[in-house]
Coordinates of C-alpha atoms and ligand atoms in Angstrom, one line a residue:
X1 CA -36.6 22.2 73.7
X2 CA -36.1 18.5 72.8
X3 CA -38.3 15.5 73.7
X4 CA -40.7 15.8 76.7
X5 CA -39.5 14.4 80.0
X6 CA -41.4 11.4 81.2
X7 CA -40.5 11.8 84.8
X8 CA -41.8 13.9 87.7
X9 CA -39.1 16.3 88.9
X10 CA -39.3 16.9 92.6
X11 CA -39.9 20.7 93.2
X12 CA -39.3 20.8 97.0
X13 CA -36.6 20.2 99.6
X14 CA -35.8 16.7 100.8
X15 CA -35.7 16.8 104.6
X16 CA -36.2 13.8 106.9
X17 CA -37.4 11.6 104.1
X18 CA -40.2 14.0 102.9
X19 CA -40.4 16.5 100.1
X20 CA -41.3 19.8 101.8
X21 CA -41.5 23.4 100.7
X22 CA -39.1 26.0 102.0
X23 CA -40.1 27.3 105.4
X24 CA -40.5 30.7 103.8
X25 CA -42.5 29.3 100.9
X26 CA -40.0 30.8 98.5
X27 CA -39.5 29.0 95.1
X28 CA -37.8 29.9 91.8
X29 CA -37.7 28.6 88.3
X30 CA -34.7 26.8 86.7
X31 CA -34.2 27.9 83.2
X32 CA -32.4 26.5 80.1
X33 CA -29.3 28.6 79.3
X34 CA -30.0 27.9 75.6
X35 CA -33.5 29.4 75.1
X36 CA -34.6 30.4 78.6
X37 CA -37.5 28.0 78.9
X38 CA -38.4 26.9 82.4
X39 CA -37.2 23.4 83.0
X40 CA -38.5 23.1 86.5
X41 CA -39.1 24.9 89.7
X42 CA -37.3 24.5 93.1
X43 CA -37.8 25.6 96.6
X44 CA -35.4 28.4 97.9
X45 CA -34.1 27.2 101.2
X46 CA -33.2 29.5 104.1
X47 CA -31.9 29.4 107.6
X48 CA -34.8 27.4 109.2
X49 CA -34.5 24.8 106.4
X50 CA -30.7 24.4 107.1
X51 CA -31.6 23.7 110.8
X52 CA -34.3 21.2 109.9
X53 CA -32.0 19.4 107.4
X54 CA -29.1 19.1 109.8
X55 CA -31.4 17.9 112.6
X56 CA -32.9 15.3 110.2
X57 CA -29.4 14.2 109.1
X58 CA -28.3 13.8 112.8
X59 CA -31.2 11.4 113.3
X60 CA -30.5 9.7 110.0
X61 CA -26.9 9.2 110.8
X62 CA -27.8 7.2 113.9
X63 CA -30.0 4.9 112.0
X64 CA -27.6 4.5 109.1
X65 CA -24.5 3.8 111.2
X66 CA -26.4 1.0 112.9
X67 CA -27.3 -0.5 109.5
X68 CA -24.9 -3.3 108.6
X69 CA -22.7 -2.9 105.5
X70 CA -24.5 -5.6 103.5
X71 CA -27.8 -3.9 104.1
X72 CA -26.4 -0.5 103.0
X73 CA -25.0 -2.3 99.9
X74 CA -28.5 -3.7 99.2
X75 CA -29.9 -0.2 99.1
X76 CA -27.2 1.1 96.9
X77 CA -27.6 -1.9 94.5
X78 CA -31.3 -1.1 94.2
X79 CA -30.5 2.6 93.5
X80 CA -28.0 1.5 90.8
X81 CA -30.7 -0.6 89.1
X82 CA -33.3 2.2 89.3
X83 CA -31.0 4.9 88.0
X84 CA -30.2 2.7 85.0
X85 CA -33.9 2.7 84.1
X86 CA -34.0 6.5 84.3
X87 CA -30.9 7.5 82.4
X88 CA -32.7 8.8 79.3
X89 CA -35.1 11.0 81.4
X90 CA -32.5 12.3 83.8
X91 CA -30.2 13.1 80.9
X92 CA -32.9 15.2 79.2
X93 CA -33.4 17.2 82.4
X94 CA -29.6 17.6 82.9
X95 CA -29.0 18.8 79.3
X96 CA -31.9 21.2 79.6
X97 CA -30.9 22.8 82.9
X98 CA -27.1 22.8 82.2
X99 CA -26.9 23.5 78.4
X100 CA -24.5 20.6 77.7
X101 CA -25.5 18.5 74.7
X102 CA -27.9 15.6 75.1
X103 CA -25.1 13.2 74.0
X104 CA -22.8 14.5 76.7
X105 CA -25.7 14.4 79.2
X106 CA -26.4 10.7 78.4
X107 CA -22.7 9.9 78.7
X108 CA -22.6 11.5 82.1
X109 CA -25.8 9.9 83.5
X110 CA -24.9 6.6 81.9
X111 CA -22.0 6.4 84.4
X112 CA -24.4 6.8 87.4
X113 CA -25.3 3.1 88.0
X114 CA -21.7 1.9 88.0
X115 CA -20.7 4.7 90.2
X116 CA -23.2 3.8 92.8
X117 CA -22.3 0.1 92.5
X118 CA -18.5 0.8 92.9
X119 CA -19.1 3.1 95.9
X120 CA -21.5 0.5 97.4
X121 CA -18.8 -2.2 97.2
X122 CA -16.2 0.1 98.8
X123 CA -18.6 0.6 101.7
X124 CA -18.3 -3.1 102.4
X125 CA -14.5 -3.0 102.6
X126 CA -13.9 -1.0 105.8
X127 CA -10.9 -3.1 106.9
X128 CA -8.6 -2.1 109.7
X129 CA -5.0 -3.0 110.7
X130 CA -3.6 -5.2 113.4
X131 CA -0.9 -3.3 115.3
X132 CA 2.3 -5.1 116.2
X133 CA 2.5 -3.4 119.6
X134 CA 5.2 -5.7 120.9
X135 CA 7.7 -4.1 118.5
X136 CA 7.4 -1.0 120.7
X137 CA 10.1 -1.5 123.4
X138 CA 8.5 -1.9 126.8
X139 CA 5.2 -3.2 125.4
X140 CA 4.6 -6.9 126.1
X141 CA 2.6 -9.6 124.3
X142 CA -0.2 -9.1 126.8
X143 CA -1.8 -6.4 124.7
X144 CA -3.6 -6.5 121.4
X145 CA -4.1 -3.5 119.2
X146 CA -6.1 -2.9 116.0
X147 CA -8.0 -0.2 114.2
X148 CA -11.6 0.0 113.2
X149 CA -13.3 2.4 110.8
X150 CA -16.6 4.2 111.4
X151 CA -18.7 6.7 109.5
X152 CA -18.0 10.4 110.1
X153 CA -21.6 11.1 110.9
X154 CA -23.1 14.1 109.1
X155 CA -21.5 14.9 105.8
X156 CA -22.2 18.2 104.0
X157 CA -21.8 17.8 100.2
X158 CA -21.7 20.9 98.0
X159 CA -21.5 20.5 94.3
X160 CA -20.9 22.8 91.2
X161 CA -23.0 23.1 88.0
X162 CA -20.7 21.5 85.4
X163 CA -21.4 17.8 86.1
X164 CA -24.7 17.8 88.0
X165 CA -25.0 14.0 88.1
X166 CA -21.3 12.9 88.2
X167 CA -20.2 15.2 90.9
X168 CA -23.2 14.7 93.1
X169 CA -22.7 11.0 93.0
X170 CA -18.9 11.2 93.6
X171 CA -20.0 12.6 97.1
X172 CA -23.4 11.1 97.9
X173 CA -22.6 7.5 96.8
X174 CA -19.4 7.0 98.9
X175 CA -20.9 9.0 101.8
X176 CA -23.9 6.7 102.0
X177 CA -21.9 3.6 101.3
X178 CA -19.7 4.4 104.3
X179 CA -22.7 4.8 106.6
X180 CA -22.9 8.6 106.8
X181 CA -26.0 10.8 106.5
X182 CA -25.7 13.6 103.9
X183 CA -27.0 17.2 103.5
X184 CA -26.5 17.9 99.8
X185 CA -26.5 21.5 98.4
X186 CA -26.3 21.3 94.6
X187 CA -25.5 24.3 92.4
X188 CA -28.3 26.8 92.0
X189 CA -28.3 26.6 88.3
X190 CA -28.5 22.8 88.1
X191 CA -30.5 21.5 91.1
X192 CA -33.0 19.4 89.2
X193 CA -30.6 16.5 88.4
X194 CA -29.7 16.3 92.0
X195 CA -33.3 16.1 93.1
X196 CA -34.0 13.3 90.6
X197 CA -31.0 11.4 91.9
X198 CA -32.2 11.9 95.5
X199 CA -35.6 10.4 94.4
X200 CA -33.7 7.3 93.1
X201 CA -32.2 6.7 96.6
X202 CA -35.5 7.2 98.3
X203 CA -37.2 4.8 95.9
X204 CA -34.4 2.3 96.7
X205 CA -35.4 2.3 100.3
X206 CA -32.9 4.7 102.0
X207 CA -34.1 5.4 105.5
X208 CA -35.6 8.8 106.3
X209 CA -33.1 11.6 107.0
X210 CA -30.1 9.7 105.6
X211 CA -30.1 11.9 102.5
X212 CA -31.4 15.5 102.6
X213 CA -31.2 18.1 99.8
X214 CA -31.4 21.8 100.1
X215 CA -31.7 24.0 97.0
X216 CA -31.1 27.7 97.0
X217 CA -28.3 30.2 97.3
X218 CA -24.9 28.7 98.0
X219 CA -23.5 31.8 99.8
X220 CA -26.0 31.9 102.7
X221 CA -26.8 28.1 102.9
X222 CA -23.1 27.2 102.5
X223 CA -21.9 29.4 105.3
X224 CA -24.5 28.0 107.7
X225 CA -23.9 24.4 106.7
X226 CA -20.1 24.4 106.8
X227 CA -19.8 26.2 110.1
X228 CA -22.3 24.0 112.0
X229 CA -20.7 21.9 114.7
X230 CA -23.1 18.9 113.9
X231 CA -21.2 18.5 110.6
X232 CA -18.1 16.3 110.8
X233 CA -17.1 16.2 107.2
X234 CA -17.4 18.7 104.3
X235 CA -17.0 17.5 100.7
X236 CA -16.9 20.4 98.4
X237 CA -16.3 20.7 94.6
X238 CA -16.3 24.2 93.1
X239 CA -14.1 27.3 92.7
X240 CA -10.9 27.9 94.7
X241 CA -12.4 31.2 96.0
X242 CA -15.4 29.3 97.5
X243 CA -13.1 26.5 98.8
X244 CA -11.0 29.1 100.6
X245 CA -14.0 30.6 102.3
X246 CA -15.2 27.1 103.4
X247 CA -11.8 26.3 104.8
X248 CA -11.8 29.6 106.8
X249 CA -15.3 28.9 108.2
X250 CA -15.3 25.2 108.8
X251 CA -13.4 24.9 112.1
X252 CA -12.3 21.5 113.2
X253 CA -13.8 19.3 110.5
X254 CA -12.6 16.8 107.9
X255 CA -12.4 18.7 104.6
X256 CA -12.2 17.5 101.0
X257 CA -11.9 20.3 98.5
X258 CA -11.9 19.7 94.7
X259 CA -11.2 23.2 93.3
X260 CA -10.2 25.1 90.3
X261 CA -7.4 24.5 87.7
X262 CA -5.5 25.7 84.6
X263 CA -4.4 22.4 83.3
X264 CA -1.4 22.2 81.0
X265 CA -0.4 19.8 78.2
X266 CA 3.2 19.6 77.1
X267 CA 3.9 18.5 73.6
X268 CA 7.6 17.4 73.1
X269 CA 9.3 17.5 69.7
X270 CA 9.3 13.7 69.5
X271 CA 5.5 13.4 70.1
X272 CA 2.9 12.1 67.6
X273 CA 1.7 15.6 66.6
X274 CA -1.5 14.4 65.0
X275 CA -2.5 12.3 68.0
X276 CA -1.7 15.2 70.4
X277 CA -3.8 17.6 68.3
X278 CA -6.7 15.2 68.1
X279 CA -6.6 14.7 71.9
X280 CA -6.4 18.5 72.6
X281 CA -9.4 19.1 70.2
X282 CA -11.4 16.9 72.6
X283 CA -9.8 17.8 75.9
X284 CA -10.2 21.5 75.6
X285 CA -13.8 21.6 74.4
X286 CA -15.8 18.8 76.0
X287 CA -18.7 20.3 78.1
X288 CA -17.8 23.7 76.4
X289 CA -14.6 23.7 78.3
X290 CA -16.4 23.8 81.6
X291 CA -14.4 21.0 83.2
X292 CA -11.9 21.4 86.0
X293 CA -9.6 19.0 84.0
X294 CA -10.1 20.8 80.7
X295 CA -7.0 21.5 78.7
X296 CA -6.4 25.3 79.2
X297 CA -2.8 25.6 78.2
X298 CA -0.7 23.8 75.6
X299 CA 3.1 24.2 75.7
X300 CA 4.9 23.1 72.6
X301 CA 8.5 23.1 71.4
X302 CA 9.1 25.9 68.8
X303 CA 10.2 23.3 66.2
X304 CA 6.8 21.6 66.1
X305 CA 4.5 24.5 67.2
X306 CA 3.5 25.3 63.6
X307 CA 2.7 21.6 62.7
X308 CA 0.7 21.2 66.0
X309 CA -1.4 24.3 65.3
X310 CA -2.0 23.3 61.6
X311 CA -3.3 19.9 62.9
X312 CA -5.4 21.4 65.8
X313 CA -7.1 24.4 64.2
X314 CA -9.3 22.5 61.6
X315 CA -10.4 20.0 64.2
X316 CA -11.5 22.7 66.6
X317 CA -13.2 24.7 63.8
X318 CA -15.2 21.6 62.9
X319 CA -16.9 21.3 66.3
X320 CA -20.6 21.9 65.8
X321 CA -22.1 24.3 68.3
X322 CA -25.9 24.4 68.7
X323 CA -29.1 23.5 70.5
X324 CA -28.1 21.1 73.3
X325 CA -31.2 19.0 72.7
X326 CA -30.2 18.3 69.1
X327 CA -28.4 15.0 68.4
X328 CA -26.2 16.7 65.9
X329 CA -24.8 19.3 68.3
X330 CA -21.2 18.6 69.6
X331 CA -21.1 21.6 72.0
X332 CA -23.9 23.4 73.8
X333 CA -23.9 26.6 75.9
X334 CA -22.0 27.8 78.8
X335 CA -23.9 27.8 82.1
X336 CA -25.2 31.3 81.6
X337 CA -24.9 34.2 79.1
X338 CA -22.9 36.0 81.8
X339 CA -20.3 33.2 81.9
X340 CA -20.1 33.3 78.1
X341 CA -19.4 37.0 78.2
X342 CA -16.7 36.5 80.9
X343 CA -15.0 33.9 78.7
X344 CA -15.3 36.1 75.6
X345 CA -13.8 39.1 77.4
X346 CA -10.9 36.9 78.7
X347 CA -10.1 36.0 75.0
X348 CA -10.3 39.6 73.9
X349 CA -8.0 40.7 76.7
X350 CA -5.4 38.1 75.6
X351 CA -5.5 39.4 72.0
X352 CA -5.1 42.9 73.2
X353 CA -1.9 41.7 74.8
X354 CA -0.6 40.3 71.5
X355 CA -2.0 36.8 71.3
X356 CA -3.8 35.7 68.1
X357 CA -7.2 34.0 67.7
X358 CA -6.7 31.2 65.1
X359 CA -10.3 30.1 65.2
X360 CA -13.5 30.7 67.1
X361 CA -14.0 33.0 70.1
X362 CA -17.2 34.6 69.0
X363 CA -20.0 35.2 71.4
X364 CA -23.7 34.4 70.7
X365 CA -26.0 34.4 73.7
X366 CA -24.7 31.8 76.1
X367 CA -22.4 30.2 73.5
X368 CA -18.8 30.9 72.7
X369 CA -17.4 29.2 69.6
X370 CA -14.5 26.9 70.3
X371 CA -11.3 28.9 70.1
X372 CA -7.6 28.3 69.7
X373 CA -5.4 31.2 70.9
X374 CA -1.7 31.2 69.9
X375 CA 1.2 33.2 71.2
X376 CA -0.2 33.5 74.7
X377 CA 2.1 35.0 77.3
X378 CA 2.4 32.3 80.1
X379 CA 2.1 35.0 82.7
X380 CA -1.0 36.5 81.3
X381 CA -4.5 36.0 82.9
X382 CA -5.6 33.7 80.0
X383 CA -2.9 31.2 81.2
X384 CA -2.8 32.0 84.9
X385 CA -6.5 32.3 85.8
X386 CA -9.0 29.4 85.4
X387 CA -10.9 30.1 82.1
X388 CA -13.7 27.4 82.4
X389 CA -14.6 27.9 78.7
X390 CA -14.0 26.5 75.2
X391 CA -10.6 28.0 74.4
X392 CA -7.1 26.6 74.5
X393 CA -4.1 28.9 74.9
X394 CA -0.9 27.8 73.1
X395 CA 2.6 29.0 73.9
X396 CA 6.1 27.7 73.3
X397 CA 9.0 26.7 75.5
X398 CA 12.6 26.2 74.1
X399 CA 13.7 23.4 76.4
X400 CA 12.7 21.0 79.1
X401 CA 13.3 23.3 82.0
X402 CA 11.2 26.1 80.5
X403 CA 8.4 23.7 79.5
X404 CA 8.2 22.3 83.1
X405 CA 8.4 25.8 84.6
X406 CA 5.5 26.9 82.4
X407 CA 3.5 23.8 83.2
X408 CA 4.0 24.3 87.0
X409 CA 3.8 28.1 86.7
X410 CA 0.3 28.7 87.9
X411 CA -1.1 28.5 91.4
X412 CA -3.0 25.3 90.4
X413 CA -2.1 21.7 90.2
X414 CA -5.1 19.5 89.3
X415 CA -4.3 17.6 86.1
X416 CA -1.6 17.6 83.4
X417 CA -0.7 15.8 80.2
X418 CA 2.5 15.2 78.2
X419 CA 2.9 13.9 74.7
X420 CA 6.2 12.2 73.9
X421 CA 7.4 9.0 72.3
X422 CA 10.3 8.7 74.7
X423 CA 9.8 6.9 78.0
X424 CA 12.5 8.9 79.6
X425 CA 10.6 12.1 78.9
X426 CA 7.5 10.5 80.3
X427 CA 9.2 9.4 83.5
X428 CA 10.8 12.8 84.0
X429 CA 7.4 14.6 83.5
X430 CA 5.8 12.4 86.1
X431 CA 8.5 13.3 88.5
X432 CA 8.7 17.0 87.7
X433 CA 5.1 18.1 87.0
X434 CA 3.1 19.2 90.1
X435 CA -0.4 17.9 89.4
X436 CA -2.7 15.5 91.2
X437 CA -3.2 13.4 88.0
X438 CA -0.6 13.1 85.1
X439 CA -1.5 11.6 81.8
X440 CA 1.2 10.4 79.4
X441 CA 0.1 10.6 75.7
X442 CA -3.4 11.9 76.7
X443 CA -4.7 15.1 78.0
X444 CA -5.9 15.7 81.6
X445 CA -9.5 15.4 80.5
X446 CA -9.9 11.7 81.4
X447 CA -11.2 10.1 84.5
X448 CA -12.1 6.6 85.6
X449 CA -14.5 7.1 88.4
X450 CA -12.6 4.7 90.8
X451 CA -9.2 6.2 90.4
X452 CA -7.8 8.6 93.1
X453 CA -8.6 12.1 91.8
X454 CA -7.8 15.4 93.4
X455 CA -5.5 18.4 93.1
X456 CA -2.3 19.8 94.5
X457 CA -1.7 23.4 95.4
X458 CA -4.7 25.7 95.0
X459 CA -6.6 22.9 93.2
X460 CA -7.6 21.3 96.5
X461 CA -7.2 18.9 99.4
X462 CA -7.9 15.2 99.5
X463 CA -8.9 12.6 96.9
X464 CA -12.1 11.4 95.4
X465 CA -12.6 8.1 93.6
X466 CA -14.6 5.6 95.6
X467 CA -11.9 3.9 97.6
X468 CA -10.3 7.2 98.5
X469 CA -13.6 8.9 99.1
X470 CA -14.8 6.1 101.5
X471 CA -11.6 6.4 103.3
X472 CA -12.0 10.2 103.7
X473 CA -15.6 9.8 104.7
X474 CA -14.8 7.4 107.6
X475 CA -12.7 7.8 110.8
X476 CA -10.2 5.5 112.3
X477 CA -10.3 4.4 115.9
X478 CA -7.4 2.7 117.5
X479 CA -8.4 0.0 120.0
X480 CA -6.0 -1.5 122.6
X481 CA -6.9 -4.6 124.6
X482 CA -4.9 -4.7 127.9
X483 CA -4.4 -8.3 129.1
X484 CA -2.5 -9.2 132.2
X485 CA 1.2 -10.2 131.7
X486 CA 1.5 -14.0 132.0
Ligands
NAP501 P1 -18.7 27.8 92.8 O1 -19.3 29.1 92.4 O2 -17.6 27.7 93.8 O3 -20.0 27.0 93.4 C1 -19.9 25.6 93.8 C2 -20.9 25.3 94.8 O4 -20.7 26.0 96.0 C3 -22.4 25.7 94.4 O5 -23.3 24.8 94.9 C4 -22.5 27.0 95.1 O6 -23.9 27.4 95.3 C5 -21.8 26.8 96.4 N1 -21.4 27.9 97.1 C6 -21.4 29.2 96.7 N2 -21.0 30.0 97.7 C7 -20.7 29.2 98.8 C8 -20.3 29.4 100.1 N3 -20.0 30.6 100.6 N4 -20.1 28.3 100.9 C9 -20.4 27.1 100.5 N5 -20.9 26.8 99.2 C10 -21.0 27.9 98.4 O7 -18.3 26.9 91.6 P2 -19.0 26.7 90.2 O8 -18.9 28.0 89.4 O9 -20.4 26.2 90.4 O10 -18.2 25.6 89.5 C11 -17.0 25.8 88.8 C12 -15.8 25.6 89.6 O11 -15.8 24.3 90.1 C13 -14.5 25.7 88.8 O12 -13.6 26.5 89.5 C14 -14.1 24.3 88.6 O13 -12.7 24.1 88.4 C15 -14.5 23.7 89.9 N6 -14.6 22.2 89.7 C16 -13.6 21.5 90.3 C17 -13.6 20.1 90.2 C18 -12.5 19.2 90.7 O14 -12.6 18.0 90.8 N7 -11.4 19.8 91.2 C19 -14.6 19.5 89.5 C20 -15.6 20.3 88.9 C21 -15.6 21.7 89.1 P3 -24.7 28.3 94.2 O15 -24.7 27.6 92.9 O16 -26.0 28.5 94.8 O17 -23.9 29.6 94.2

């Protein structure tokens, strides 16, 4: 179970600046996927709590949009300083509720302070444009036009389980920085980290109602939140299936959807094979492969496929799987035993279709040992459907056109990587691969929190990264001053 946590985990809903029980009184435990111990308890929100949270957010939005940018920045700066002091404790809770290793959890929460600072800064940069109206034939110099930005109002933020701190902050920090009020619905399996982060913002002096948190079942809470007319902006990260449902229910609202993926890496014959294998041995297995930008597919040239696998397999076999709380563990559990079974059965189905498991792929409780699967048919479910687990599917392509067709040959388009020593190959890949982020000589599993980040095709709509997120969480007004002709 690791070291004890020296922090009080809120066990209620945050509505209107107060921690309150669910209207129904319902509560549920949050358990560790490693050993089932109870990490904390949370309220199970229902329809009346959704109404209360949205009403509180509407009030909070009025207060916060009247708050000058420098004062918003002050609150976010205080929150950044506070979260920095709490990294160790929040990381212990995150690791326990999610099953990722304590080292990974510290790395994730260790980014929180800078994320809040960078978002806070972007909230002070709401510039507009001056419009050269007299370039429009028939419009004289008696008019002046410019644009101003204002917050959207009430933002609904819905987050998945895999990065319970990072993905909450990629929504909440820019939304607050831009002057919005937020209703946050974190994943049911990992609500405790979100509640601890909300406490940080309260302690930093955020006015009542500006941040509200509902814990409980995504299906019912989500439907009610995203279809409510008081909400102007929805920022969702999660599966493509849930994203599609949200898009169908939202109506006329601003939408940011960060969805699923099956990210490819292309290894060209002129690549540094050792470097490519080392990067894939990280990029396919960080967070037990439960990363939207995880390497799911590697496409190699037949001439170097054997060398690549020889370099990759021992590195993957050496990854130590174990108790997430142990400093020595390099990989923890999947989010539930059920998810581990799903990943295991996807690997078994691929082998039934002729692929070979070169290492790993064994199931033990909520863990699956890190796997390399060779000879995977690019049209098979293991390549086409998002795996979200610790396995990489390797296939070959005889030439450039076939490699690009394979890389682009799924419904997704989030991230991609290419390994080559030839700048022409790199440029061509950037032009030809349909992905929201393309890495040359690295895998898709890399993110600087400020960069524009978001998928093409079924991987989503819109971009995160603080400058992009603040832009998407504000609205532009065009203003025209009509003088008299002189
Ligand atoms: P998920 O099942 O779609 O859940 C995500 C969130 O949506 C959870 O808070 C969930 O609540 C909630 N939800 C469920 N049904 C909903 C509904 N009808 N309306 C609104 N919200 C609803 O996804 P997940 O399994 O937690 O996360 C894994 C997925 O996230 C993968 O597909 C991964 O690729 C994607 N992801 C994408 C990115 C990106 O940047 N593109 C980043 C990380 C993860 P409950 O937990 O209560 O069900």
